[in-house]
Amino acid sequence: MTMLDDRQTAAPWPTAYPQGYAVVDVETTGLARDDRIVSAAVYRLDALGDVEDHWYTLVNPERDPGPVWIHGLTSDALEGAPLFPEVAAQLSERLDGRVLVAHNAAFDWSMLAREYARAAITAPVRQRLCTIALSKELRLPLPNHKLESLAAHFGVVQQRAHHALDDARVLAEAFRPSLHAAARTGARLPLLECRPLTEWTDSPVAPRAGYRPSRGQGTWRPSRKRPACPYPNPGRYESDKPLTQGMRVAFSGDTSVDRELLEDRAVEAGLHVATSVSRLTSLLVTNDPDAATSKTVKAKSFGTPILEESAFTHLLRDVAPAQGAAVPPPSRSSE
């Protein structure tokens, strides 16, 4: 496919497709719940994926900038930058009424949602589209799910990787032919609902020597005990098949989406969230399958399927109903 033939659709443009998109990229101090945005960029696209305008800002995270070797933004560079509440109105104007598009959109959305919640503002985003999920929907022959691979497939040249403005530009240029490829076949776009956070409680951020992802500091609600899954376990997840209600899912390592929110979505879909891995576990969700954690080690020894978070959240949108009748909740979990 070339950049010249992406408009050659074989059928009328699907009327169910969104009327506008906001291609977003954010650079952050890290991956955890208490990490902050240090820069953000938005490319606004019309219904056909053509660029309308773009916008970029630095953001003072009010803390150390984290992995400077990745995003290149030092404390000195960010010292005079606006705080997020000071740019929230400009950002909202560019997001309002549009589908948020990002590469691993769960991450960009979760970072934006938390920043809006800290500022006591409701994010004007109702749907998001992950270009990783879209590339899978289109069955693009990519070697991996990196942005650079998607860009290379469509002949888009990256100039400054991990710079929010250039990453957003690259994604916008790669999204347009992806959108047209989907329209040619009338493919359903992998749209997911965005639920803005409405509460946030900050905990003090511990000083860090160098960069290390922080954990468990900052939450928007108290933890709580979830009800037992009422569906029988259908067994292990099989590749190229949907998730099925009753499947036992374990999580390991940092997640882009707030862990409690991700687990809530799994429970709402009818899945059983397990706190450990056993031979009964249907799948393990982790963004670092090579990490030697107890869960990944056990999963590999048991032959338990391992999925990345982006693939899991994509599958969550269409979970198959349980095959058997709901069962009474057990007195205590077996995992």
Short mmCIF file of N, CA and C in Angstrom, two decimals, residues 75-142:
data_model
loop_
_atom_site.label_atom_id
_atom_site.label_comp_id
_atom_site.label_asym_id
_atom_site.label_seq_id
_atom_site.Cartn_x
_atom_site.Cartn_y
_atom_site.Cartn_z
N SER A 75 14.72 18.91 33.80
CA SER A 75 14.03 19.77 34.76
C SER A 75 14.16 21.24 34.35
N ASP A 76 15.31 21.62 33.83
CA ASP A 76 15.51 23.01 33.40
C ASP A 76 14.57 23.35 32.23
N ALA A 77 14.40 22.41 31.30
CA ALA A 77 13.54 22.67 30.16
C ALA A 77 12.08 22.80 30.56
N LEU A 78 11.69 22.13 31.64
CA LEU A 78 10.29 22.12 32.07
C LEU A 78 9.98 23.15 33.15
N GLU A 79 11.01 23.80 33.69
CA GLU A 79 10.81 24.69 34.82
C GLU A 79 9.81 25.81 34.53
N GLY A 80 9.89 26.41 33.36
CA GLY A 80 8.98 27.51 33.04
C GLY A 80 7.75 27.09 32.27
N ALA A 81 7.55 25.78 32.10
CA ALA A 81 6.39 25.29 31.34
C ALA A 81 5.11 25.45 32.14
N PRO A 82 3.97 25.57 31.48
CA PRO A 82 2.69 25.70 32.20
C PRO A 82 2.34 24.41 32.93
N LEU A 83 1.55 24.56 33.99
CA LEU A 83 1.00 23.40 34.68
C LEU A 83 -0.15 22.84 33.86
N PHE A 84 -0.52 21.60 34.10
CA PHE A 84 -1.59 21.00 33.30
C PHE A 84 -2.90 21.80 33.39
N PRO A 85 -3.34 22.26 34.58
CA PRO A 85 -4.59 23.03 34.62
C PRO A 85 -4.55 24.28 33.74
N GLU A 86 -3.34 24.79 33.48
CA GLU A 86 -3.21 26.00 32.67
C GLU A 86 -3.36 25.72 31.18
N VAL A 87 -3.19 24.48 30.76
CA VAL A 87 -3.35 24.14 29.33
C VAL A 87 -4.56 23.26 29.11
N ALA A 88 -5.27 22.90 30.17
CA ALA A 88 -6.39 21.97 30.05
C ALA A 88 -7.48 22.49 29.11
N ALA A 89 -7.77 23.79 29.16
CA ALA A 89 -8.82 24.35 28.30
C ALA A 89 -8.44 24.25 26.83
N GLN A 90 -7.18 24.55 26.51
CA GLN A 90 -6.73 24.45 25.12
C GLN A 90 -6.77 23.00 24.64
N LEU A 91 -6.36 22.09 25.50
CA LEU A 91 -6.38 20.68 25.16
C LEU A 91 -7.81 20.19 24.96
N SER A 92 -8.70 20.59 25.87
CA SER A 92 -10.09 20.17 25.79
C SER A 92 -10.74 20.63 24.49
N GLU A 93 -10.42 21.84 24.06
CA GLU A 93 -10.97 22.37 22.82
C GLU A 93 -10.61 21.48 21.64
N ARG A 94 -9.43 20.88 21.70
CA ARG A 94 -8.95 20.04 20.59
C ARG A 94 -9.44 18.60 20.68
N LEU A 95 -9.85 18.18 21.87
CA LEU A 95 -10.35 16.81 22.05
C LEU A 95 -11.86 16.71 21.94
N ASP A 96 -12.55 17.78 22.24
CA ASP A 96 -14.00 17.77 22.37
C ASP A 96 -14.69 17.30 21.08
N GLY A 97 -15.57 16.33 21.22
CA GLY A 97 -16.36 15.85 20.09
C GLY A 97 -15.62 14.95 19.13
N ARG A 98 -14.42 14.53 19.50
CA ARG A 98 -13.61 13.70 18.61
C ARG A 98 -13.23 12.39 19.28
N VAL A 99 -12.91 11.41 18.46
CA VAL A 99 -12.38 10.15 18.97
C VAL A 99 -10.89 10.33 19.21
N LEU A 100 -10.44 9.99 20.40
CA LEU A 100 -9.01 10.07 20.72
C LEU A 100 -8.31 8.88 20.05
N VAL A 101 -7.29 9.17 19.26
CA VAL A 101 -6.52 8.13 18.58
C VAL A 101 -5.10 8.17 19.12
N ALA A 102 -4.57 7.02 19.51
CA ALA A 102 -3.20 6.95 20.00
C ALA A 102 -2.65 5.55 19.78
N HIS A 103 -1.33 5.44 19.83
CA HIS A 103 -0.67 4.15 19.70
C HIS A 103 -0.52 3.58 21.10
N ASN A 104 -1.25 2.52 21.41
CA ASN A 104 -1.49 2.04 22.78
C ASN A 104 -2.31 3.10 23.49
N ALA A 105 -3.52 3.30 22.99
CA ALA A 105 -4.39 4.39 23.46
C ALA A 105 -4.75 4.26 24.92
N ALA A 106 -4.74 3.04 25.46
CA ALA A 106 -5.06 2.87 26.88
C ALA A 106 -4.10 3.67 27.75
N PHE A 107 -2.83 3.72 27.35
CA PHE A 107 -1.85 4.46 28.14
C PHE A 107 -2.08 5.96 28.05
N ASP A 108 -2.16 6.50 26.82
CA ASP A 108 -2.33 7.95 26.66
C ASP A 108 -3.62 8.41 27.33
N TRP A 109 -4.70 7.63 27.17
CA TRP A 109 -5.96 8.02 27.79
C TRP A 109 -5.85 8.00 29.30
N SER A 110 -5.23 6.97 29.88
CA SER A 110 -5.16 6.89 31.33
C SER A 110 -4.34 8.04 31.91
N MET A 111 -3.27 8.44 31.22
CA MET A 111 -2.46 9.56 31.70
C MET A 111 -3.27 10.86 31.63
N LEU A 112 -3.98 11.07 30.53
CA LEU A 112 -4.80 12.27 30.40
C LEU A 112 -5.93 12.28 31.42
N ALA A 113 -6.58 11.14 31.61
CA ALA A 113 -7.70 11.06 32.55
C ALA A 113 -7.26 11.42 33.96
N ARG A 114 -6.08 10.95 34.35
CA ARG A 114 -5.59 11.24 35.69
C ARG A 114 -5.22 12.72 35.84
N GLU A 115 -4.63 13.30 34.79
CA GLU A 115 -4.30 14.73 34.86
C GLU A 115 -5.56 15.57 34.97
N TYR A 116 -6.57 15.23 34.20
CA TYR A 116 -7.84 15.95 34.29
C TYR A 116 -8.45 15.79 35.66
N ALA A 117 -8.39 14.58 36.23
CA ALA A 117 -8.96 14.34 37.55
C ALA A 117 -8.24 15.14 38.62
N ARG A 118 -6.92 15.22 38.53
CA ARG A 118 -6.14 16.03 39.48
C ARG A 118 -6.57 17.48 39.43
N ALA A 119 -6.89 17.94 38.21
CA ALA A 119 -7.28 19.35 38.02
C ALA A 119 -8.76 19.57 38.29
N ALA A 120 -9.46 18.53 38.71
CA ALA A 120 -10.91 18.60 39.00
C ALA A 120 -11.69 19.06 37.77
N ILE A 121 -11.30 18.55 36.60
CA ILE A 121 -11.95 18.87 35.34
C ILE A 121 -12.36 17.55 34.68
N THR A 122 -13.50 17.54 34.03
CA THR A 122 -13.94 16.33 33.33
C THR A 122 -13.36 16.33 31.92
N ALA A 123 -12.67 15.28 31.59
CA ALA A 123 -12.07 15.16 30.25
C ALA A 123 -13.16 15.01 29.19
N PRO A 124 -13.10 15.79 28.10
CA PRO A 124 -14.15 15.74 27.08
C PRO A 124 -13.92 14.63 26.06
N VAL A 125 -13.63 13.44 26.52
CA VAL A 125 -13.35 12.32 25.63
C VAL A 125 -14.34 11.21 25.95
N ARG A 126 -15.00 10.70 24.93
CA ARG A 126 -15.98 9.64 25.15
C ARG A 126 -15.57 8.32 24.50
N GLN A 127 -14.74 8.39 23.48
CA GLN A 127 -14.28 7.17 22.82
C GLN A 127 -12.81 7.30 22.44
N ARG A 128 -12.14 6.16 22.37
CA ARG A 128 -10.75 6.14 21.93
C ARG A 128 -10.56 5.02 20.92
N LEU A 129 -9.52 5.14 20.13
CA LEU A 129 -9.17 4.14 19.13
C LEU A 129 -7.68 3.88 19.22
N CYS A 130 -7.30 2.64 19.43
CA CYS A 130 -5.89 2.28 19.51
C CYS A 130 -5.41 1.82 18.14
N THR A 131 -4.34 2.41 17.64
CA THR A 131 -3.84 2.04 16.33
C THR A 131 -3.18 0.66 16.34
N ILE A 132 -2.80 0.17 17.52
CA ILE A 132 -2.32 -1.21 17.61
C ILE A 132 -3.48 -2.16 17.32
N ALA A 133 -4.61 -1.89 17.97
CA ALA A 133 -5.80 -2.72 17.75
C ALA A 133 -6.27 -2.63 16.30
N LEU A 134 -6.19 -1.42 15.71
CA LEU A 134 -6.62 -1.25 14.33
C LEU A 134 -5.70 -2.02 13.37
N SER A 135 -4.40 -2.00 13.63
CA SER A 135 -3.47 -2.73 12.76
C SER A 135 -3.74 -4.23 12.83
N LYS A 136 -4.15 -4.71 14.01
CA LYS A 136 -4.51 -6.13 14.14
C LYS A 136 -5.81 -6.42 13.40
N GLU A 137 -6.76 -5.49 13.49
CA GLU A 137 -8.04 -5.64 12.79
C GLU A 137 -7.81 -5.72 11.28
N LEU A 138 -6.84 -4.94 10.80
CA LEU A 138 -6.53 -4.91 9.37
C LEU A 138 -5.57 -6.02 8.95
N ARG A 139 -5.05 -6.75 9.95
CA ARG A 139 -4.07 -7.82 9.70
C ARG A 139 -2.86 -7.30 8.93
N LEU A 140 -2.34 -6.16 9.35
CA LEU A 140 -1.15 -5.60 8.71
C LEU A 140 0.05 -6.49 9.01
N PRO A 141 0.90 -6.74 8.04
CA PRO A 141 2.06 -7.62 8.24
C PRO A 141 3.21 -6.89 8.95
N LEU A 142 3.01 -6.57 10.21
CA LEU A 142 4.02 -5.84 10.97
C LEU A 142 4.87 -6.81 11.80
#
